[in-house]
């Protein structure tokens, strides 16, 4: 039906010629309009060609990117590159990664690790960059607030060697970079899990980072040289380690197994002043490394130079090289504090024996760098049975002794034999630096030639110098800068003005401890307040309230000393305190020496220059909070504390609660016994005791 109807529709005739032409014209015009509208310009054609040529690299012309899209594309490209290099990338939920350092695995949050990588890129190879202390931080303690306002305190963290490594970067640029690298998160990652391992170095239980070669137990660096990766392993214990005997018994007898050394046994057999007796290493009082005894040797020195007055005029002494500890022990009876500088080339490690006996010692070297002490602080410097060629290399080493020796101080050198060349070289050098020769005499009993020299107490004598070599140091030379600082072959002048430190000799001991010289100025009041504070803390809390048996405590370290108040408060105890002033902190170490105490500069981002198990007690007052923006991995400080503290030793840590709480978990992971924790007003304290546990 439908078909029938369709057939009934009338059919139209074909279109005429004019109609066809009209339709063609209309279609042509329409096509031209569309073509002109959609056709690309020559510039766009060029861009399109480039995009085809760099397909996969340029996804879209930068000029066409809307705001914010550039950064998103850069992040996307960076993510793609990390994926290509098989690196795990945290997207929505950060994954965990393992930080490995010398065989130890510590799980850390990847976001924290990315921050550390950015800091590493910003720092380069310069270890000694100074971190700015953020203004407006909460006050820690009143005395630490005062130390930041100290008008005479000067930053000691200058590293010329590091400045060379930074490619000529200026201080302002480095400070700007430090601000960018500030850590705003917690000091210790609360999500970190610690899986400790023992160190696998060849030196085993005697491992000293920064000094020992990791692959050779019989070699040491000539100068301090720290590992490139963080030391995150735990040093093993000697087999059958035992806690030291109480003082003063340990002065004359120690456990031989605690200091066992490949060369110590043969050394003991050839020297009468120490002997192996069963499980003990004994030191007979009638014997000494000095023939005739150390007391006779000291009496002879005081006889030829009566002004010495051991224990009164002379209080702080540096003993270079460690033959034995009888020199230190004999002077201790005279109320003289002796710190031994054990030279790194000592293959017998007698300084470790001295520390085990309860005598102060640190490891160091006399080479191209300054020693980690301020200028003009030691009353006497002694070198017994000395074989150091002081006159070589332009007298560089003796000029370093001149730097750290107090004006008017004494340098004592003794040798069992000498030669004409050395004698002539020394006389020429001494004349060039205007030192006085007070004595040059042979001690018949010790069979040693003893020479006593004195550094000038004023600059007047320098006018008599015939030679201008060595030259005087430049006026802008900072003699207290001593961390990784090269020795300059120049002569330091003597402080002359009454307001200058070193212009006058300190008061006699023991008045020296609480006599504050005029050059301190307004700081005298702050030192009094610091002393009162620590006296109260030590007497009311530390000595009686922490459960510490102080008869077992001899070697103590204050890891962040300020004015020496903590050490002074312990002066009545039978202990000695190594006062460590961090290199990034105000330079208060000269004040500590002025009081008749001693210490060193150190950067706690690196291991300390001492043997394992050197200390019986570590004290850290707000150390960690001050290193938050300095150390890349603050956990290494805890690892170093575990290395230098003996089993059974104690640690007293005072800091912000936000630091003390995670620190407690870290110490528990090391199997330390937590004896006490306390917090109030955002401040906390933790008292812990190290055990014999090793992984």
XYZ file of C-alpha atoms in Angstrom:
695
model
C 0.000 0.000 0.000
C 2.821 2.357 0.942
C 4.620 1.444 -2.207
C 1.552 2.205 -4.242
C 1.228 5.629 -2.709
C 4.872 6.360 -3.324
C 4.484 5.676 -6.930
C 1.642 8.153 -7.031
C 3.933 11.104 -5.980
C 4.573 13.269 -9.028
C 8.182 13.436 -10.163
C 9.902 16.817 -10.710
C 11.933 17.602 -13.744
C 15.714 17.987 -13.782
C 17.347 21.217 -12.450
C 18.225 23.910 -14.896
C 21.731 25.138 -15.702
C 21.317 28.387 -13.763
C 20.272 26.572 -10.596
C 23.298 24.304 -10.769
C 25.648 27.272 -11.148
C 24.050 29.041 -8.184
C 24.480 25.995 -5.964
C 28.147 25.644 -6.996
C 28.861 29.307 -6.187
C 27.233 29.027 -2.761
C 29.195 25.865 -1.952
C 32.456 27.463 -3.087
C 31.989 30.572 -0.971
C 31.108 28.439 2.057
C 34.277 26.352 1.593
C 36.446 29.510 1.332
C 35.016 30.941 4.536
C 35.585 27.693 6.433
C 39.139 27.335 5.065
C 40.156 30.882 6.001
C 38.845 30.360 9.488
C 40.437 26.989 10.200
C 43.653 27.236 8.198
C 46.850 27.539 10.506
C 49.176 30.535 10.295
C 52.795 30.115 9.312
C 53.950 30.477 12.966
C 51.555 27.822 14.180
C 52.655 25.543 11.376
C 56.277 25.962 12.582
C 55.327 25.120 16.192
C 53.360 22.114 15.028
C 56.381 20.929 13.073
C 58.638 21.286 16.125
C 56.200 19.383 18.283
C 56.204 16.551 15.744
C 59.996 16.588 15.730
C 60.347 16.425 19.599
C 57.385 14.195 20.234
C 57.499 12.816 23.780
C 59.697 15.644 25.154
C 57.648 18.811 24.526
C 54.004 18.029 25.108
C 52.747 21.563 24.711
C 54.265 25.004 24.010
C 55.233 26.679 27.325
C 53.543 29.897 26.238
C 50.223 28.096 26.195
C 50.509 26.654 29.707
C 47.995 28.066 32.159
C 49.198 29.289 35.582
C 50.399 26.456 37.853
C 50.587 23.912 35.103
C 54.326 24.327 34.523
C 55.162 23.122 38.014
C 52.757 20.195 37.775
C 54.328 19.068 34.531
C 57.844 19.431 36.007
C 56.849 17.309 38.989
C 55.338 14.767 36.628
C 58.502 14.654 34.534
C 60.651 14.319 37.665
C 58.463 11.477 38.862
C 58.824 9.731 35.509
C 62.601 10.098 35.671
C 62.706 8.637 39.191
C 60.568 5.719 38.095
C 62.903 5.115 35.164
C 65.884 5.006 37.574
C 64.147 2.362 39.760
C 63.682 4.762 42.677
C 60.634 4.380 44.864
C 58.601 7.567 44.950
C 56.221 8.449 47.756
C 52.911 9.616 46.227
C 49.972 9.498 48.563
C 51.375 7.305 51.309
C 55.131 7.584 51.918
C 56.945 4.280 51.747
C 59.820 3.361 54.020
C 63.420 3.096 52.951
C 66.493 1.749 54.739
C 69.358 4.085 55.585
C 72.554 2.071 55.664
C 75.702 3.285 57.341
C 78.654 0.955 57.914
C 76.539 -2.154 58.122
C 73.639 -0.795 60.161
C 70.084 -0.578 58.885
C 67.708 2.075 60.159
C 64.267 2.397 58.624
C 63.355 6.000 58.007
C 60.458 7.791 56.383
C 61.176 8.559 52.716
C 59.920 12.118 52.963
C 62.539 12.778 55.664
C 65.163 11.151 53.429
C 64.212 13.424 50.527
C 64.744 16.451 52.793
C 68.175 15.131 53.697
C 69.064 14.693 50.018
C 68.103 18.303 49.330
C 70.287 19.404 52.233
C 73.179 17.348 50.920
C 72.902 19.003 47.521
C 72.884 22.417 49.173
C 75.806 21.682 51.446
C 78.186 20.081 48.930
C 81.320 18.795 50.601
C 81.571 21.519 53.216
C 81.171 19.891 56.615
C 81.715 23.047 58.559
C 78.805 25.226 57.461
C 77.391 27.201 60.337
C 73.674 26.822 61.042
C 71.697 29.903 61.974
C 69.722 29.755 65.216
C 66.145 30.669 64.431
C 65.042 33.896 66.062
C 62.007 33.634 68.264
C 62.614 30.029 69.306
C 61.297 29.125 72.730
C 63.766 29.830 75.505
C 65.448 26.659 76.720
C 67.000 27.691 79.990
C 67.824 31.126 81.345
C 71.553 30.462 81.263
C 71.465 29.343 77.619
C 69.537 32.491 76.816
C 72.324 34.511 78.404
C 75.028 32.780 76.418
C 73.475 33.895 73.122
C 73.523 37.512 74.296
C 77.148 37.376 75.414
C 78.916 40.392 73.872
C 82.380 38.793 73.870
C 81.384 35.340 72.699
C 82.672 34.687 69.236
C 81.740 31.927 66.843
C 84.561 29.411 66.559
C 83.076 27.531 63.617
C 85.358 28.763 60.871
C 86.811 26.233 58.491
C 89.098 27.688 55.833
C 89.449 24.268 54.305
C 85.703 23.967 54.037
C 85.459 27.424 52.507
C 87.684 26.246 49.707
C 85.353 23.375 49.018
C 82.269 25.524 48.626
C 83.441 27.015 45.369
C 83.943 30.510 46.698
C 80.496 30.749 48.217
C 80.191 33.775 50.488
C 79.054 33.682 54.109
C 75.789 35.427 53.189
C 75.054 32.862 50.514
C 75.796 30.020 52.887
C 73.583 31.512 55.582
C 70.810 31.908 53.022
C 71.256 28.292 52.027
C 71.213 27.238 55.692
C 67.845 28.936 56.155
C 66.471 26.986 53.200
C 67.804 23.749 54.692
C 66.293 24.260 58.137
C 64.472 21.196 59.437
C 61.014 22.111 60.559
C 60.044 18.570 61.508
C 60.989 16.581 64.626
C 64.646 15.929 65.402
C 64.110 12.170 65.531
C 61.626 10.549 63.173
C 58.928 9.022 65.439
C 58.126 6.381 62.802
C 61.730 5.155 62.489
C 62.564 1.593 63.463
C 66.163 0.840 64.422
C 67.830 -2.482 63.635
C 71.336 -2.297 65.066
C 74.368 -4.215 63.883
C 77.910 -4.477 65.134
C 80.704 -2.746 63.257
C 82.678 -5.006 60.982
C 85.897 -2.990 60.946
C 89.227 -4.735 61.319
C 90.023 -2.850 64.532
C 87.006 -4.515 66.190
C 86.340 -3.438 69.778
C 89.005 -0.694 69.532
C 87.476 1.043 66.492
C 87.993 4.825 66.397
C 86.128 6.483 63.502
C 87.927 9.391 61.806
C 91.276 7.825 62.717
C 91.280 4.100 61.932
C 91.402 2.760 58.401
C 88.307 0.605 58.039
C 90.159 -2.054 56.031
C 93.387 -2.185 58.066
C 93.518 -2.503 61.841
C 97.210 -1.617 61.953
C 97.057 1.765 60.212
C 95.681 5.170 61.156
C 95.212 8.401 59.298
C 97.983 10.930 59.851
C 95.254 13.464 60.599
C 91.562 13.305 61.392
C 89.597 11.993 58.387
C 86.001 10.920 58.976
C 84.055 8.302 56.952
C 81.896 9.602 54.111
C 78.873 7.617 55.327
C 77.398 8.025 58.826
C 78.766 5.633 61.438
C 75.587 3.776 62.385
C 77.043 0.549 63.763
C 77.777 -0.430 67.360
C 81.343 -1.188 68.432
C 81.758 -4.641 69.937
C 83.014 -5.333 73.467
C 86.237 -7.128 74.387
C 85.605 -10.716 75.368
C 84.841 -10.902 79.069
C 84.618 -7.133 79.571
C 84.280 -6.063 83.223
C 83.363 -2.730 84.787
C 86.430 -0.777 85.963
C 87.488 -0.925 89.583
C 86.394 2.019 91.765
C 88.671 5.025 92.183
C 91.408 5.209 93.430
C 92.026 1.482 93.060
C 91.796 1.699 89.267
C 94.734 4.130 89.212
C 97.114 1.269 90.035
C 95.192 -1.754 88.703
C 92.850 -2.352 85.763
C 91.303 -5.369 84.051
C 93.727 -6.459 81.339
C 90.904 -7.849 79.188
C 89.306 -4.389 78.934
C 92.329 -2.945 77.096
C 93.713 -6.061 75.423
C 95.786 -5.053 72.417
C 97.957 -7.066 70.005
C 101.134 -5.200 71.027
C 100.380 -4.481 74.673
C 101.516 -7.874 75.971
C 105.004 -7.626 74.475
C 105.249 -3.970 75.593
C 104.456 -4.939 79.193
C 107.149 -7.623 79.180
C 109.825 -5.102 78.226
C 108.845 -2.329 80.679
C 108.956 -2.613 84.455
C 106.381 0.110 85.227
C 103.474 -2.082 84.113
C 103.016 -5.800 84.468
C 100.391 -8.417 83.730
C 99.287 -10.178 86.899
C 96.528 -12.719 86.323
C 93.479 -10.870 84.989
C 94.922 -7.496 85.925
C 97.344 -5.002 84.451
C 99.161 -3.446 87.402
C 101.206 -0.243 87.746
C 103.611 -0.399 90.704
C 103.879 3.023 92.367
C 107.615 2.678 92.863
C 108.042 2.227 89.101
C 107.656 4.813 86.335
C 108.450 5.431 82.687
C 110.917 7.970 84.097
C 113.978 6.332 85.606
C 114.060 7.217 89.283
C 110.307 7.830 89.376
C 107.927 10.538 88.181
C 107.975 12.400 91.506
C 111.748 12.731 91.382
C 111.472 13.959 87.769
C 108.924 16.626 88.733
C 110.907 17.722 91.779
C 113.972 18.194 89.572
C 112.019 20.406 87.163
C 110.665 22.523 90.008
C 114.157 22.767 91.454
C 115.621 24.275 88.272
C 112.559 26.534 87.750
C 111.175 27.428 91.214
C 108.461 29.705 89.778
C 106.522 26.689 88.524
C 104.864 25.911 91.888
C 102.912 22.832 90.868
C 99.288 22.982 92.011
C 99.315 26.725 92.736
C 100.767 28.756 89.922
C 100.499 25.781 87.555
C 97.106 24.107 87.213
C 96.365 23.037 83.572
C 99.013 21.017 81.692
C 99.092 19.418 78.239
C 101.251 16.284 77.976
C 102.206 15.516 74.375
C 102.586 11.845 73.596
C 101.621 9.081 75.973
C 104.461 6.982 77.325
C 102.513 6.141 80.435
C 100.305 7.846 82.994
C 102.719 8.205 85.907
C 103.417 11.844 84.929
C 99.672 12.613 85.111
C 99.170 10.562 88.280
C 102.043 12.267 90.118
C 100.851 15.745 89.170
C 97.315 14.814 90.212
C 98.623 14.421 93.761
C 99.827 18.033 93.474
C 96.350 19.259 92.340
C 97.498 19.686 88.743
C 95.146 18.721 85.913
C 96.964 16.997 83.039
C 95.335 16.104 79.728
C 97.351 13.780 77.515
C 97.440 14.315 73.764
C 97.888 10.777 72.495
C 99.479 10.848 69.064
C 97.752 8.794 66.388
C 100.977 6.967 65.484
C 101.106 5.247 68.889
C 100.823 1.599 67.910
C 100.370 0.378 71.483
C 97.414 2.632 72.408
C 98.800 3.483 75.839
C 96.340 6.390 76.031
C 93.514 3.869 76.189
C 95.278 2.324 79.171
C 95.523 5.806 80.739
C 91.785 6.408 80.269
C 90.997 3.022 81.787
C 93.099 4.073 84.783
C 91.027 7.271 85.082
C 93.447 9.773 83.517
C 92.354 12.412 80.960
C 93.442 11.815 77.361
C 92.346 12.519 73.797
C 93.601 11.279 70.445
C 95.196 13.753 68.048
C 98.134 14.525 65.808
C 100.780 17.158 65.259
C 100.598 17.768 61.547
C 99.219 20.467 59.296
C 96.171 21.437 61.401
C 95.733 23.287 64.646
C 94.982 21.338 67.802
C 91.339 21.658 69.017
C 92.181 24.141 71.779
C 91.859 27.929 72.128
C 94.893 30.195 72.121
C 96.916 30.933 75.250
C 95.259 28.503 77.680
C 97.814 25.938 78.906
C 100.040 26.877 81.863
C 102.587 24.203 80.924
C 103.075 22.006 77.863
C 105.256 18.938 78.406
C 106.838 16.523 75.964
C 108.618 13.697 77.787
C 111.239 11.554 76.051
C 110.441 13.795 73.104
C 111.594 12.870 69.617
C 109.655 15.539 67.716
C 111.723 17.681 65.352
C 110.271 21.036 66.403
C 112.643 23.075 64.212
C 111.650 21.405 60.929
C 109.286 22.959 58.359
C 109.966 26.488 59.496
C 109.171 25.614 63.115
C 105.469 25.156 62.286
C 104.787 22.728 65.134
C 106.483 24.896 67.742
C 104.475 27.877 66.492
C 101.337 25.859 67.205
C 102.649 25.225 70.720
C 103.258 28.979 70.986
C 99.606 29.593 70.012
C 98.050 27.427 72.730
C 100.616 28.166 75.478
C 99.656 30.914 77.912
C 101.784 34.097 77.700
C 104.477 33.550 80.331
C 103.746 29.803 80.209
C 106.363 27.039 80.180
C 107.341 24.448 77.585
C 109.232 21.464 79.056
C 110.988 18.977 76.797
C 113.101 16.033 77.882
C 115.146 13.584 75.817
C 117.398 10.653 76.570
C 119.777 11.650 73.801
C 120.317 14.598 71.490
C 122.351 15.655 68.493
C 124.192 18.786 67.456
C 121.979 19.497 64.423
C 118.773 19.433 66.479
C 120.339 21.578 69.187
C 121.483 24.239 66.717
C 118.144 24.226 64.893
C 116.233 24.703 68.149
C 118.440 27.565 69.343
C 117.927 29.409 66.054
C 114.151 28.841 66.150
C 113.833 29.912 69.789
C 115.696 33.130 69.079
C 113.377 33.896 66.144
C 110.264 33.643 68.348
C 111.929 35.260 71.412
C 111.378 32.363 73.813
C 113.484 32.389 76.977
C 115.715 29.412 77.835
C 115.257 28.943 81.594
C 117.051 25.620 82.037
C 119.083 23.170 80.008
C 120.272 20.531 82.398
C 120.647 16.760 82.659
C 118.799 14.931 85.402
C 121.270 12.327 86.658
C 118.673 9.957 88.078
C 116.381 9.876 85.042
C 119.354 10.243 82.694
C 117.359 12.740 80.680
C 118.303 16.110 79.330
C 115.623 18.528 80.536
C 114.998 21.829 78.754
C 112.589 24.436 80.104
C 111.518 27.339 77.886
C 109.152 30.236 78.533
C 106.879 32.089 76.161
C 107.243 35.901 76.466
C 104.733 37.595 78.768
C 104.883 40.888 76.827
C 105.623 42.168 73.323
C 108.624 44.269 74.364
C 111.099 41.454 73.817
C 110.103 41.119 70.157
C 111.965 44.363 69.375
C 115.203 42.430 69.928
C 114.473 39.949 67.159
C 117.237 39.950 64.558
C 115.098 38.131 62.011
C 111.552 38.908 60.921
C 110.964 35.281 60.097
C 108.516 33.943 61.125
C 106.407 37.055 60.548
C 103.780 38.252 62.993
C 100.260 36.998 62.344
C 97.875 39.446 60.703
C 95.639 41.506 62.953
C 92.494 39.861 61.593
C 93.915 36.407 62.326
C 91.641 34.663 64.840
C 93.860 32.524 67.069
C 90.937 30.648 68.659
C 89.701 29.204 65.361
C 90.893 25.621 65.643
C 88.485 23.160 63.988
C 90.012 21.751 60.768
C 92.090 24.929 60.579
C 95.551 24.809 58.973
C 98.522 25.922 61.071
C 99.786 29.300 59.924
C 103.531 29.796 60.031
C 103.279 33.083 61.877
C 103.928 34.388 65.379
C 101.046 35.535 67.555
C 101.601 38.680 69.602
C 100.950 38.754 73.338
C 97.684 40.401 74.520
C 98.644 43.740 76.073
C 95.489 45.625 77.100
C 94.067 44.877 80.529
C 90.679 44.065 78.991
C 92.243 41.377 76.809
C 92.324 37.743 77.846
C 95.865 36.567 78.527
C 97.238 39.910 79.632
C 97.547 38.640 83.219
C 98.224 35.268 84.874
C 95.213 33.649 86.601
C 94.819 33.460 90.370
C 96.424 30.578 92.247
C 94.546 27.303 92.554
C 92.012 26.650 94.111
C 90.915 30.309 94.218
C 91.203 30.309 90.435
C 88.024 28.254 90.086
C 85.814 31.022 91.479
C 87.930 34.110 90.709
C 86.638 35.802 87.599
C 89.184 38.160 85.967
C 88.435 41.744 84.968
C 88.556 41.019 81.244
C 85.269 39.131 81.613
C 83.500 42.427 82.282
C 79.726 42.066 82.579
C 80.070 38.294 82.160
C 81.182 37.977 85.765
C 77.565 38.172 86.915
C 76.516 35.513 84.451
C 79.281 33.190 85.581
C 78.120 33.603 89.183
C 74.542 32.756 88.147
C 75.728 29.755 86.106
C 77.783 28.502 89.027
C 74.893 28.848 91.483
C 72.555 27.047 89.082
C 74.769 23.990 88.559
C 75.816 23.856 92.197
C 72.158 23.508 93.153
C 71.416 20.957 90.428
C 74.423 18.769 91.242
C 74.052 18.849 95.030
C 70.268 18.502 95.208
C 69.699 16.152 92.295
C 72.689 14.574 90.584
C 74.663 13.411 93.626
C 71.780 11.979 95.629
C 68.587 11.822 93.581
C 69.458 9.809 90.466
C 70.680 6.539 91.941
C 74.229 6.930 90.601
C 77.025 5.330 92.625
C 79.620 8.086 92.301
C 82.406 5.844 93.606
C 82.266 4.159 90.189
C 82.412 7.474 88.306
C 85.781 8.931 87.345
C 85.819 9.987 83.669
C 83.048 12.513 82.948
C 82.182 14.452 79.801
C 80.027 17.570 79.539
C 78.976 17.321 75.889
C 77.819 20.953 75.668
C 79.719 22.981 78.201
C 79.125 26.722 78.517
C 81.047 28.340 81.383
C 82.218 25.161 83.128
C 79.623 25.448 85.900
C 78.783 21.733 85.780
C 82.463 20.746 86.061
C 83.063 23.271 88.842
C 80.117 21.885 90.806
C 81.804 18.450 90.705
C 85.193 19.798 91.873
C 84.774 18.242 95.323
C 84.204 14.811 93.782
C 87.022 12.500 92.705
C 86.257 13.013 89.026
C 87.608 14.949 86.050
C 85.387 16.524 83.388
C 86.111 16.886 79.682
C 84.303 20.120 78.773
C 83.294 20.001 75.114
C 82.302 23.284 73.483
C 80.561 22.577 70.144
C 82.105 24.428 67.211
C 78.773 26.039 66.321
C 78.297 27.436 69.842
C 79.649 30.666 71.368
C 83.364 30.487 72.147
C 83.350 30.030 75.922
C 86.159 27.459 76.103
C 88.821 30.080 77.054
C 86.704 30.946 80.112
C 86.685 27.277 81.129
C 90.485 27.106 80.941
C 90.777 30.395 82.831
C 88.952 28.757 85.747
C 91.538 25.945 85.950
C 89.446 23.417 84.010
C 90.009 22.083 80.504
C 88.184 20.962 77.377
C 88.172 20.833 73.573
C 86.249 22.082 70.555
C 84.206 19.457 68.703
C 81.503 19.056 66.081
C 79.019 16.449 67.308
C 77.916 15.669 63.763
C 81.187 13.689 63.691
C 82.676 11.062 66.044
C 84.780 12.234 68.985
C 88.551 11.662 69.052
C 88.736 9.041 71.760
C 88.737 5.290 72.264
C 85.619 3.191 72.803
C 84.382 2.940 76.404
C 86.390 5.993 77.543
C 83.809 7.636 79.829
C 81.857 6.665 82.928
C 79.261 9.451 82.626
C 78.013 11.664 79.790
C 76.135 14.897 80.479
C 74.185 16.569 77.656
C 72.320 19.756 78.507
C 70.196 20.824 75.511
C 72.751 19.429 73.090
C 70.275 17.812 70.707
C 67.969 20.809 70.349
C 70.960 22.943 69.330
C 72.011 20.453 66.637
C 68.613 20.156 64.978
C 69.553 22.416 62.084
C 73.171 21.279 61.866
C 73.474 17.490 61.752
C 71.986 15.698 58.772
C 71.394 12.521 60.802
C 71.189 13.419 64.528
C 70.881 9.726 65.382
C 74.659 9.440 64.879
C 75.141 11.415 68.109
C 73.364 8.670 70.050
C 75.463 6.023 68.286
C 78.629 7.921 69.269
C 77.431 8.167 72.869
C 77.055 4.389 72.874
C 80.623 4.036 71.559
C 82.423 6.296 74.038
C 80.393 5.315 77.138
C 81.467 2.165 78.936
C 78.960 -0.568 79.845
C 77.510 0.331 83.225
C 78.145 4.013 82.506
C 75.482 6.694 82.868
C 74.001 9.384 80.648
C 72.116 12.433 81.926
C 70.253 14.177 79.123
C 68.325 17.423 79.606
C 66.364 18.821 76.678
C 62.923 19.669 75.325
C 60.208 17.096 75.975
C 59.643 16.715 72.240
C 63.253 15.470 71.996
C 63.474 13.499 75.230
C 60.424 11.345 74.475
C 61.624 9.817 71.161
C 65.157 9.689 72.565
C 63.900 7.356 75.270
C 62.657 4.955 72.589
C 66.012 5.062 70.809
C 67.911 4.288 74.016
C 65.551 1.405 74.698
C 66.296 0.035 71.224
C 69.955 0.000 72.329
C 68.868 -1.940 75.430
C 69.937 0.849 77.779
C 68.235 0.854 81.159
C 66.019 3.921 81.622
C 66.485 4.853 85.262
C 64.413 8.043 85.342
C 62.414 10.372 83.114
C 60.779 13.622 84.120
C 59.140 16.491 82.273
C 57.791 19.890 83.232
C 56.922 23.041 81.261
C 58.129 21.514 77.961
C 61.498 20.645 79.519
C 62.551 17.085 80.246
C 65.335 14.957 81.691
C 66.229 11.352 81.059
C 68.737 9.309 83.069
C 69.882 6.081 81.440
C 72.516 3.415 82.011
C 74.275 1.517 79.249
C 74.270 -2.287 79.459
C 76.589 -4.916 77.984
C 74.060 -5.743 75.243
C 75.410 -5.991 71.712
C 73.379 -7.041 68.654
